[in-house]
PDB file of C-alpha atoms and ligand atoms in Angstrom:
ATOM      1  CA  MET A   1       6.933   8.355  15.057  1.00  0.00           C
ATOM      2  CA  ASN A   2       8.125  10.150  12.269  1.00  0.00           C
ATOM      3  CA  GLU A   3       6.295  13.766  11.300  1.00  0.00           C
ATOM      4  CA  ASN A   4       6.654  13.613   8.079  1.00  0.00           C
ATOM      5  CA  ILE A   5       4.849  13.716   5.016  1.00  0.00           C
ATOM      6  CA  TRP A   6       2.214  11.296   5.145  1.00  0.00           C
ATOM      7  CA  THR A   7       1.450  13.312   8.130  1.00  0.00           C
ATOM      8  CA  GLU A   8       0.002  16.067   6.212  1.00  0.00           C
ATOM      9  CA  PHE A   9      -1.802  13.094   3.567  1.00  0.00           C
ATOM     10  CA  ALA A  10      -3.732  11.678   6.714  1.00  0.00           C
ATOM     11  CA  LYS A  11      -5.615  14.569   6.224  1.00  0.00           C
ATOM     12  CA  SER A  12      -7.454  13.395   3.000  1.00  0.00           C
ATOM     13  CA  TYR A  13      -6.370   9.796   2.778  1.00  0.00           C
ATOM     14  CA  ASP A  14      -9.777   8.265   3.491  1.00  0.00           C
ATOM     15  CA  GLN A  15     -11.515  10.817   1.413  1.00  0.00           C
ATOM     16  CA  MET A  16      -9.573  10.600  -1.962  1.00  0.00           C
ATOM     17  CA  ILE A  17      -7.712   7.725  -1.968  1.00  0.00           C
ATOM     18  CA  PRO A  18     -10.815   4.201  -1.889  1.00  0.00           C
ATOM     19  CA  GLU A  19     -12.415   6.579  -4.296  1.00  0.00           C
ATOM     20  CA  LEU A  20     -10.058   6.180  -7.792  1.00  0.00           C
ATOM     21  CA  ASN A  21     -11.200   3.678  -8.998  1.00  0.00           C
ATOM     22  CA  CYS A  22      -7.333   2.708  -9.869  1.00  0.00           C
ATOM     23  CA  TYR A  23      -7.247   2.104  -6.779  1.00  0.00           C
ATOM     24  CA  GLN A  24     -10.313  -0.039  -5.998  1.00  0.00           C
ATOM     25  CA  ARG A  25      -8.201  -2.329  -9.782  1.00  0.00           C
ATOM     26  CA  MET A  26      -5.401  -2.370  -7.374  1.00  0.00           C
ATOM     27  CA  LEU A  27      -6.639  -3.442  -4.359  1.00  0.00           C
ATOM     28  CA  SER A  28      -9.199  -6.133  -6.466  1.00  0.00           C
ATOM     29  CA  LYS A  29      -6.784  -7.978  -7.137  1.00  0.00           C
ATOM     30  CA  ILE A  30      -4.049  -8.211  -3.702  1.00  0.00           C
ATOM     31  CA  LEU A  31      -7.864  -9.611  -2.513  1.00  0.00           C
ATOM     32  CA  ARG A  32      -7.972 -11.541  -5.218  1.00  0.00           C
ATOM     33  CA  ASP A  33      -4.381 -13.067  -4.500  1.00  0.00           C
ATOM     34  CA  THR A  34      -4.976 -13.388  -0.336  1.00  0.00           C
ATOM     35  CA  GLU A  35      -7.668 -15.682  -1.449  1.00  0.00           C
ATOM     36  CA  GLY A  36      -7.462 -17.920   1.766  1.00  0.00           C
ATOM     37  CA  ARG A  37      -4.471 -16.855   2.587  1.00  0.00           C
ATOM     38  CA  ARG A  38      -5.859 -16.399   6.445  1.00  0.00           C
ATOM     39  CA  MET A  39      -2.493 -14.144   8.085  1.00  0.00           C
ATOM     40  CA  VAL A  40      -2.138 -11.681   6.082  1.00  0.00           C
ATOM     41  CA  ILE A  41       0.911  -8.885   7.241  1.00  0.00           C
ATOM     42  CA  ASP A  42       0.130  -5.494   5.781  1.00  0.00           C
ATOM     43  CA  ALA A  43       3.778  -3.883   6.363  1.00  0.00           C
ATOM     44  CA  GLY A  44       3.076   0.350   6.263  1.00  0.00           C
ATOM     45  CA  CYS A  45      -0.991  -0.084   6.614  1.00  0.00           C
ATOM     46  CA  GLY A  46      -1.308   3.717   6.097  1.00  0.00           C
ATOM     47  CA  THR A  47      -5.082   4.701   7.515  1.00  0.00           C
ATOM     48  CA  GLY A  48      -6.118   1.233   7.449  1.00  0.00           C
ATOM     49  CA  LEU A  49      -8.038   0.395   4.278  1.00  0.00           C
ATOM     50  CA  VAL A  50      -6.659  -2.332   2.683  1.00  0.00           C
ATOM     51  CA  SER A  51      -6.510  -3.938   5.988  1.00  0.00           C
ATOM     52  CA  GLN A  52     -10.325  -3.264   6.557  1.00  0.00           C
ATOM     53  CA  ALA A  53     -11.288  -5.308   3.724  1.00  0.00           C
ATOM     54  CA  LEU A  54      -9.153  -7.758   4.635  1.00  0.00           C
ATOM     55  CA  ILE A  55     -11.092  -7.905   7.554  1.00  0.00           C
ATOM     56  CA  ASP A  56     -14.077  -7.279   6.252  1.00  0.00           C
ATOM     57  CA  ARG A  57     -13.624 -10.763   4.266  1.00  0.00           C
ATOM     58  CA  GLY A  58     -12.638 -13.051   7.733  1.00  0.00           C
ATOM     59  CA  HIS A  59      -8.395 -12.872   7.318  1.00  0.00           C
ATOM     60  CA  ARG A  60      -6.472 -12.028  10.610  1.00  0.00           C
ATOM     61  CA  VAL A  61      -4.821  -9.261  10.114  1.00  0.00           C
ATOM     62  CA  VAL A  62      -1.191  -7.531  11.402  1.00  0.00           C
ATOM     63  CA  GLY A  63      -1.196  -3.496  10.104  1.00  0.00           C
ATOM     64  CA  PHE A  64       1.774  -1.331  11.057  1.00  0.00           C
ATOM     65  CA  ASP A  65       2.952   2.207   9.457  1.00  0.00           C
ATOM     66  CA  ASN A  66       6.053   4.773  11.107  1.00  0.00           C
ATOM     67  CA  ASN A  67       3.735   7.719  10.842  1.00  0.00           C
ATOM     68  CA  SER A  68       1.111   8.280  13.411  1.00  0.00           C
ATOM     69  CA  ALA A  69      -1.489  10.518  12.140  1.00  0.00           C
ATOM     70  CA  MET A  70      -2.197   7.335   9.399  1.00  0.00           C
ATOM     71  CA  LEU A  71      -1.840   4.800  11.621  1.00  0.00           C
ATOM     72  CA  GLN A  72      -4.907   6.765  13.859  1.00  0.00           C
ATOM     73  CA  ARG A  73      -7.444   6.233  11.117  1.00  0.00           C
ATOM     74  CA  ALA A  74      -5.839   2.695  11.335  1.00  0.00           C
ATOM     75  CA  HIS A  75      -6.031   2.302  15.386  1.00  0.00           C
ATOM     76  CA  ASP A  76     -10.531   4.410  14.498  1.00  0.00           C
ATOM     77  CA  LYS A  77     -11.740   1.189  12.057  1.00  0.00           C
ATOM     78  CA  LYS A  78     -10.272  -0.741  14.417  1.00  0.00           C
ATOM     79  CA  ALA A  79     -12.566   0.351  16.638  1.00  0.00           C
ATOM     80  CA  ALA A  80     -15.131   1.131  14.340  1.00  0.00           C
ATOM     81  CA  ALA A  81     -14.780  -2.762  13.776  1.00  0.00           C
ATOM     82  CA  SER A  82     -17.596  -5.756  16.020  1.00  0.00           C
ATOM     83  CA  GLY A  83     -15.896  -7.190  18.675  1.00  0.00           C
ATOM     84  CA  GLU A  84     -15.074 -10.639  16.682  1.00  0.00           C
ATOM     85  CA  ALA A  85     -13.611  -8.389  14.130  1.00  0.00           C
ATOM     86  CA  ARG A  86     -11.515  -6.538  16.128  1.00  0.00           C
ATOM     87  CA  ASP A  87      -9.578  -9.595  17.903  1.00  0.00           C
ATOM     88  CA  ARG A  88      -7.983 -10.029  14.348  1.00  0.00           C
ATOM     89  CA  TRP A  89      -7.189  -6.957  13.986  1.00  0.00           C
ATOM     90  CA  THR A  90      -3.679  -5.550  15.058  1.00  0.00           C
ATOM     91  CA  VAL A  91      -3.271  -1.936  14.481  1.00  0.00           C
ATOM     92  CA  MET A  92       1.049  -1.046  15.955  1.00  0.00           C
ATOM     93  CA  GLU A  93       3.876   1.804  15.437  1.00  0.00           C
ATOM     94  CA  GLY A  94       5.932   0.318  13.235  1.00  0.00           C
ATOM     95  CA  SER A  95       9.100  -0.121  10.391  1.00  0.00           C
ATOM     96  CA  VAL A  96       9.295  -1.468   7.375  1.00  0.00           C
ATOM     97  CA  GLU A  97      12.729  -2.023   6.889  1.00  0.00           C
ATOM     98  CA  HIS A  98      13.091  -3.231  10.581  1.00  0.00           C
ATOM     99  CA  PHE A  99       9.238  -5.239  11.160  1.00  0.00           C
ATOM    100  CA  PRO A 100       7.840  -5.448  15.085  1.00  0.00           C
ATOM    101  CA  SER A 101       9.033  -7.158  16.947  1.00  0.00           C
ATOM    102  CA  GLN A 102       4.974  -9.030  18.576  1.00  0.00           C
ATOM    103  CA  VAL A 103       4.466  -9.174  14.715  1.00  0.00           C
ATOM    104  CA  VAL A 104       3.594 -12.797  13.654  1.00  0.00           C
ATOM    105  CA  SER A 105       7.179 -14.673  12.024  1.00  0.00           C
ATOM    106  CA  ASP A 106       4.761 -17.435   9.820  1.00  0.00           C
ATOM    107  CA  ALA A 107       2.190 -15.859   8.255  1.00  0.00           C
ATOM    108  CA  ASP A 108       0.446 -16.561   4.892  1.00  0.00           C
ATOM    109  CA  ALA A 109       0.547 -13.632   2.985  1.00  0.00           C
ATOM    110  CA  VAL A 110       2.565 -10.237   3.309  1.00  0.00           C
ATOM    111  CA  LEU A 111       1.847  -6.523   1.982  1.00  0.00           C
ATOM    112  CA  LEU A 112       3.747  -4.259   0.351  1.00  0.00           C
ATOM    113  CA  ASN A 113       1.191  -2.230  -1.232  1.00  0.00           C
ATOM    114  CA  ASN A 114       2.323   1.297  -2.669  1.00  0.00           C
ATOM    115  CA  VAL A 115       5.680   1.327   0.517  1.00  0.00           C
ATOM    116  CA  LEU A 116       9.081   0.768  -1.337  1.00  0.00           C
ATOM    117  CA  PHE A 117       8.723   4.102  -2.973  1.00  0.00           C
ATOM    118  CA  TYR A 118       9.255   5.853   0.201  1.00  0.00           C
ATOM    119  CA  VAL A 119      11.772   3.071   1.896  1.00  0.00           C
ATOM    120  CA  GLN A 120      15.656   3.499   1.952  1.00  0.00           C
ATOM    121  CA  ASP A 121      16.649   0.398   2.347  1.00  0.00           C
ATOM    122  CA  VAL A 122      14.713  -1.919   1.023  1.00  0.00           C
ATOM    123  CA  GLU A 123      16.990  -4.822   0.707  1.00  0.00           C
ATOM    124  CA  SER A 124      16.525  -5.082   4.746  1.00  0.00           C
ATOM    125  CA  ALA A 125      12.715  -4.391   4.222  1.00  0.00           C
ATOM    126  CA  LEU A 126      12.822  -7.400   1.788  1.00  0.00           C
ATOM    127  CA  HIS A 127      15.004  -9.248   4.181  1.00  0.00           C
ATOM    128  CA  GLU A 128      11.689  -8.894   6.596  1.00  0.00           C
ATOM    129  CA  VAL A 129       9.088  -9.857   4.289  1.00  0.00           C
ATOM    130  CA  LEU A 130      10.674 -12.984   3.121  1.00  0.00           C
ATOM    131  CA  SER A 131      11.504 -13.462   7.213  1.00  0.00           C
ATOM    132  CA  HIS A 132       8.213 -13.450   8.560  1.00  0.00           C
ATOM    133  CA  LEU A 133       6.136 -15.699   5.536  1.00  0.00           C
ATOM    134  CA  LYS A 134       6.088 -19.126   5.875  1.00  0.00           C
ATOM    135  CA  PRO A 135       7.037 -20.997   2.569  1.00  0.00           C
ATOM    136  CA  GLY A 136       4.801 -21.089  -0.075  1.00  0.00           C
ATOM    137  CA  GLY A 137       3.072 -17.377   1.412  1.00  0.00           C
ATOM    138  CA  VAL A 138       3.478 -14.803  -0.418  1.00  0.00           C
ATOM    139  CA  MET A 139       4.403 -10.906  -0.037  1.00  0.00           C
ATOM    140  CA  ILE A 140       1.995  -8.550  -2.450  1.00  0.00           C
ATOM    141  CA  ALA A 141       4.379  -5.261  -3.278  1.00  0.00           C
ATOM    142  CA  THR A 142       2.881  -2.235  -5.702  1.00  0.00           C
ATOM    143  CA  GLY A 143       4.578   1.245  -6.480  1.00  0.00           C
ATOM    144  CA  PRO A 144       5.198   2.797  -9.508  1.00  0.00           C
ATOM    145  CA  LYS A 145       7.770   2.085 -12.075  1.00  0.00           C
ATOM    146  CA  ARG A 146       9.259   5.452 -12.004  1.00  0.00           C
ATOM    147  CA  ARG A 147       8.924   8.672 -11.115  1.00  0.00           C
ATOM    148  CA  PRO A 148       5.091   8.811 -12.078  1.00  0.00           C
ATOM    149  CA  ASP A 149       3.327  10.656 -14.061  1.00  0.00           C
ATOM    150  CA  LEU A 150       0.870  12.523 -11.347  1.00  0.00           C
ATOM    151  CA  GLN A 151      -1.027  14.337 -14.364  1.00  0.00           C
ATOM    152  CA  LYS A 152      -1.875  11.857 -16.347  1.00  0.00           C
ATOM    153  CA  VAL A 153      -3.288   9.691 -12.810  1.00  0.00           C
ATOM    154  CA  LEU A 154      -5.880  12.501 -11.297  1.00  0.00           C
ATOM    155  CA  ARG A 155      -6.177  13.644 -15.064  1.00  0.00           C
ATOM    156  CA  HIS A 156      -7.778   9.898 -15.743  1.00  0.00           C
ATOM    157  CA  SER A 157      -8.859   9.690 -12.300  1.00  0.00           C
ATOM    158  CA  ILE A 158     -11.131  13.015 -12.768  1.00  0.00           C
ATOM    159  CA  ALA A 159     -12.427  11.700 -16.914  1.00  0.00           C
ATOM    160  CA  GLU A 160     -13.828   8.069 -14.460  1.00  0.00           C
ATOM    161  CA  TRP A 161     -15.785  10.703 -12.289  1.00  0.00           C
ATOM    162  CA  GLN A 162     -17.309  12.789 -14.620  1.00  0.00           C
ATOM    163  CA  ALA A 163     -18.210   9.974 -16.034  1.00  0.00           C
ATOM    164  CA  GLU A 164     -19.534   8.202 -13.932  1.00  0.00           C
ATOM    165  CA  GLY A 165     -21.407  12.103 -12.318  1.00  0.00           C
ATOM    166  CA  ARG A 166     -19.488  11.794  -8.700  1.00  0.00           C
ATOM    167  CA  PHE A 167     -17.059  14.320  -9.461  1.00  0.00           C
ATOM    168  CA  THR A 168     -18.664  16.102  -6.243  1.00  0.00           C
ATOM    169  CA  GLU A 169     -18.260  18.978  -4.571  1.00  0.00           C
ATOM    170  CA  ALA A 170     -16.423  17.265  -1.444  1.00  0.00           C
ATOM    171  CA  LEU A 171     -14.798  15.660  -3.505  1.00  0.00           C
ATOM    172  CA  GLN A 172     -13.199  17.869  -5.322  1.00  0.00           C
ATOM    173  CA  ALA A 173     -12.462  19.604  -2.179  1.00  0.00           C
ATOM    174  CA  ALA A 174     -10.324  16.191  -1.292  1.00  0.00           C
ATOM    175  CA  LEU A 175      -9.086  16.345  -4.379  1.00  0.00           C
ATOM    176  CA  ALA A 176      -7.268  19.936  -3.760  1.00  0.00           C
ATOM    177  CA  HIS A 177      -5.451  18.831  -0.703  1.00  0.00           C
ATOM    178  CA  HIS A 178      -4.522  16.007  -1.621  1.00  0.00           C
ATOM    179  CA  SER A 179      -3.118  17.475  -5.060  1.00  0.00           C
ATOM    180  CA  THR A 180      -0.922  19.664  -3.016  1.00  0.00           C
ATOM    181  CA  CYS A 181       1.170  17.279  -0.801  1.00  0.00           C
ATOM    182  CA  ALA A 182       1.047  14.290  -4.132  1.00  0.00           C
ATOM    183  CA  GLN A 183       2.624  17.409  -6.369  1.00  0.00           C
ATOM    184  CA  LYS A 184       5.429  18.041  -2.960  1.00  0.00           C
ATOM    185  CA  LEU A 185       5.560  14.147  -2.759  1.00  0.00           C
ATOM    186  CA  THR A 186       6.465  13.359  -6.945  1.00  0.00           C
ATOM    187  CA  THR A 187       8.450  16.188  -7.347  1.00  0.00           C
ATOM    188  CA  ASP A 188      10.661  16.463  -4.473  1.00  0.00           C
ATOM    189  CA  PRO A 189      13.990  13.818  -4.561  1.00  0.00           C
ATOM    190  CA  ASN A 190      13.716  13.567  -1.072  1.00  0.00           C
ATOM    191  CA  GLU A 191      10.583  12.377  -0.951  1.00  0.00           C
ATOM    192  CA  MET A 192       9.801   9.468  -3.338  1.00  0.00           C
ATOM    193  CA  VAL A 193      13.169   6.734  -3.218  1.00  0.00           C
ATOM    194  CA  THR A 194      12.630   3.989  -5.023  1.00  0.00           C
ATOM    195  CA  PHE A 195      11.747   2.596  -8.122  1.00  0.00           C
ATOM    196  CA  PHE A 196      11.312  -0.610  -9.596  1.00  0.00           C
ATOM    197  CA  GLU A 197      10.717  -2.368 -13.144  1.00  0.00           C
ATOM    198  CA  VAL A 198       8.032  -5.214 -13.047  1.00  0.00           C
ATOM    199  CA  ASP A 199      11.415  -7.316 -13.978  1.00  0.00           C
ATOM    200  CA  GLU A 200      13.826  -5.712 -11.794  1.00  0.00           C
ATOM    201  CA  LEU A 201      11.389  -6.038  -8.655  1.00  0.00           C
ATOM    202  CA  VAL A 202      11.347  -9.672  -9.272  1.00  0.00           C
ATOM    203  CA  ASP A 203      14.819 -10.448 -10.103  1.00  0.00           C
ATOM    204  CA  THR A 204      15.596  -8.589  -6.603  1.00  0.00           C
ATOM    205  CA  LEU A 205      13.694 -10.974  -5.011  1.00  0.00           C
ATOM    206  CA  ARG A 206      14.750 -14.590  -6.394  1.00  0.00           C
ATOM    207  CA  CYS A 207      18.263 -12.884  -6.103  1.00  0.00           C
ATOM    208  CA  LEU A 208      16.500 -12.419  -2.195  1.00  0.00           C
ATOM    209  CA  GLY A 209      16.166 -15.983  -2.110  1.00  0.00           C
ATOM    210  CA  PHE A 210      11.501 -15.777  -2.657  1.00  0.00           C
ATOM    211  CA  SER A 211      11.135 -18.346  -5.632  1.00  0.00           C
ATOM    212  CA  ARG A 212       7.820 -17.927  -8.400  1.00  0.00           C
ATOM    213  CA  PRO A 213       6.359 -14.811  -9.571  1.00  0.00           C
ATOM    214  CA  LEU A 214       2.506 -15.829  -9.071  1.00  0.00           C
ATOM    215  CA  VAL A 215       1.880 -12.692 -11.006  1.00  0.00           C
ATOM    216  CA  ALA A 216       3.333  -9.834 -12.197  1.00  0.00           C
ATOM    217  CA  ASP A 217       2.091  -6.740 -14.365  1.00  0.00           C
ATOM    218  CA  GLY A 218       2.781  -3.047 -15.220  1.00  0.00           C
ATOM    219  CA  ASP A 219      -0.992  -2.633 -15.705  1.00  0.00           C
ATOM    220  CA  ASP A 220      -1.968  -0.609 -12.147  1.00  0.00           C
ATOM    221  CA  TYR A 221      -2.302   3.201 -12.330  1.00  0.00           C
ATOM    222  CA  PHE A 222      -2.693   4.184 -15.778  1.00  0.00           C
ATOM    223  CA  GLY A 223       0.391   1.698 -16.345  1.00  0.00           C
ATOM    224  CA  GLU A 224       2.745   3.808 -14.336  1.00  0.00           C
ATOM    225  CA  ASN A 225       2.770   0.939 -10.923  1.00  0.00           C
ATOM    226  CA  TYR A 226       4.180  -2.376 -10.765  1.00  0.00           C
ATOM    227  CA  TYR A 227       2.626  -4.642  -9.313  1.00  0.00           C
ATOM    228  CA  VAL A 228       4.210  -8.747  -8.043  1.00  0.00           C
ATOM    229  CA  CYS A 229       2.967 -10.696  -6.385  1.00  0.00           C
ATOM    230  CA  MET A 230       6.120 -14.105  -5.411  1.00  0.00           C
ATOM    231  CA  GLN A 231       5.793 -17.009  -3.645  1.00  0.00           C
ATOM    232  CA  LYS A 232       8.713 -17.828  -1.139  1.00  0.00           C
TER     233      LYS A 232
HETATM  234  C1  SAM B 301       0.847   5.503   0.177  1.00  0.00           C
HETATM  235  S1  SAM B 301       0.429   5.145   1.254  1.00  0.00           S
HETATM  236  C2  SAM B 301       0.367   3.366   1.440  1.00  0.00           C
HETATM  237  C3  SAM B 301      -0.673   3.242   2.389  1.00  0.00           C
HETATM  238  C4  SAM B 301      -1.768   1.903   2.165  1.00  0.00           C
HETATM  239  N1  SAM B 301      -0.595   0.562   2.130  1.00  0.00           N
HETATM  240  C5  SAM B 301      -2.495   1.182   1.790  1.00  0.00           C
HETATM  241  O1  SAM B 301      -2.762   1.282   0.031  1.00  0.00           O
HETATM  242  O2  SAM B 301      -4.039   2.439   2.179  1.00  0.00           O
HETATM  243  C6  SAM B 301       2.273   4.767   1.901  1.00  0.00           C
HETATM  244  C7  SAM B 301       2.567   4.541   3.719  1.00  0.00           C
HETATM  245  O3  SAM B 301       3.622   4.442   4.256  1.00  0.00           O
HETATM  246  C8  SAM B 301       3.840   4.973   4.929  1.00  0.00           C
HETATM  247  N2  SAM B 301       6.118   4.268   5.027  1.00  0.00           N
HETATM  248  C9  SAM B 301       6.285   4.692   4.773  1.00  0.00           C
HETATM  249  N3  SAM B 301       7.485   4.811   4.721  1.00  0.00           N
HETATM  250  C10 SAM B 301       7.503   3.418   6.404  1.00  0.00           C
HETATM  251  C11 SAM B 301       8.272   2.431   6.499  1.00  0.00           C
HETATM  252  N4  SAM B 301      10.086   3.039   6.543  1.00  0.00           N
HETATM  253  N5  SAM B 301       7.974   2.024   7.700  1.00  0.00           N
HETATM  254  C12 SAM B 301       6.599   1.800   7.840  1.00  0.00           C
HETATM  255  N6  SAM B 301       5.931   2.917   7.522  1.00  0.00           N
HETATM  256  C13 SAM B 301       6.072   3.382   6.335  1.00  0.00           C
HETATM  257  C14 SAM B 301       3.754   5.584   5.430  1.00  0.00           C
HETATM  258  O4  SAM B 301       3.724   6.168   6.749  1.00  0.00           O
HETATM  259  C15 SAM B 301       2.290   5.229   4.362  1.00  0.00           C
HETATM  260  O5  SAM B 301       0.647   5.625   6.017  1.00  0.00           O
END
């Protein structure tokens, strides 16, 4: 397991990230594009926020991550789920560059939600995704198109919270911790290493053997992030 910046992020991740309207808008798109796709692999699942939403809707989910602090929170969510939901939810340690051997190889969908920017060997990760999808299955990848403008995302998010009257003291405390981590993440060249423009990612996926994009846009996180849903 890796000791890295995600160990620190994990301390405020679940207090901060689900509160971001831009995260919820992206999650809605993931739920839209996984509708009816029963078996989902959540690669780089973090604290299990997306996995939880899929489990709540009745999917089977295999989630894995290589940071123990993030993954512990996914284990906690699974432990708090009902017995039937727990049976549909597998949480394990693993790298997106070499999926764990226990992961199913005939998934209906594989998610790489805000993960690729941290991955050194992106080609290996995308090969793994392709080989774990059944024909007609989809990969959904999201992430920054370039080194993100953190201040822009925070400014817009705070304005939304204030307009909605929910910029509470608890949220301000979570934001203060998260911003310190995010500042390092977004400015240290050794932390964020991989960015994709939308067309560049679609072309890369086509070259690797994916067939066609179902959705490809650059709208999320106030225009900072790509969202690509590509069919095998
Ligand atoms: C921004 S968080 C996203 C977490 C989750 N997908 C979500 O939507 O909330 C990035 C996650 O990717 C994980 N990660 C980064 N590189 C990884 C790798 N090579 N293998 C597995 N997990 C990785 C980190 O540990 C972290 O939990």
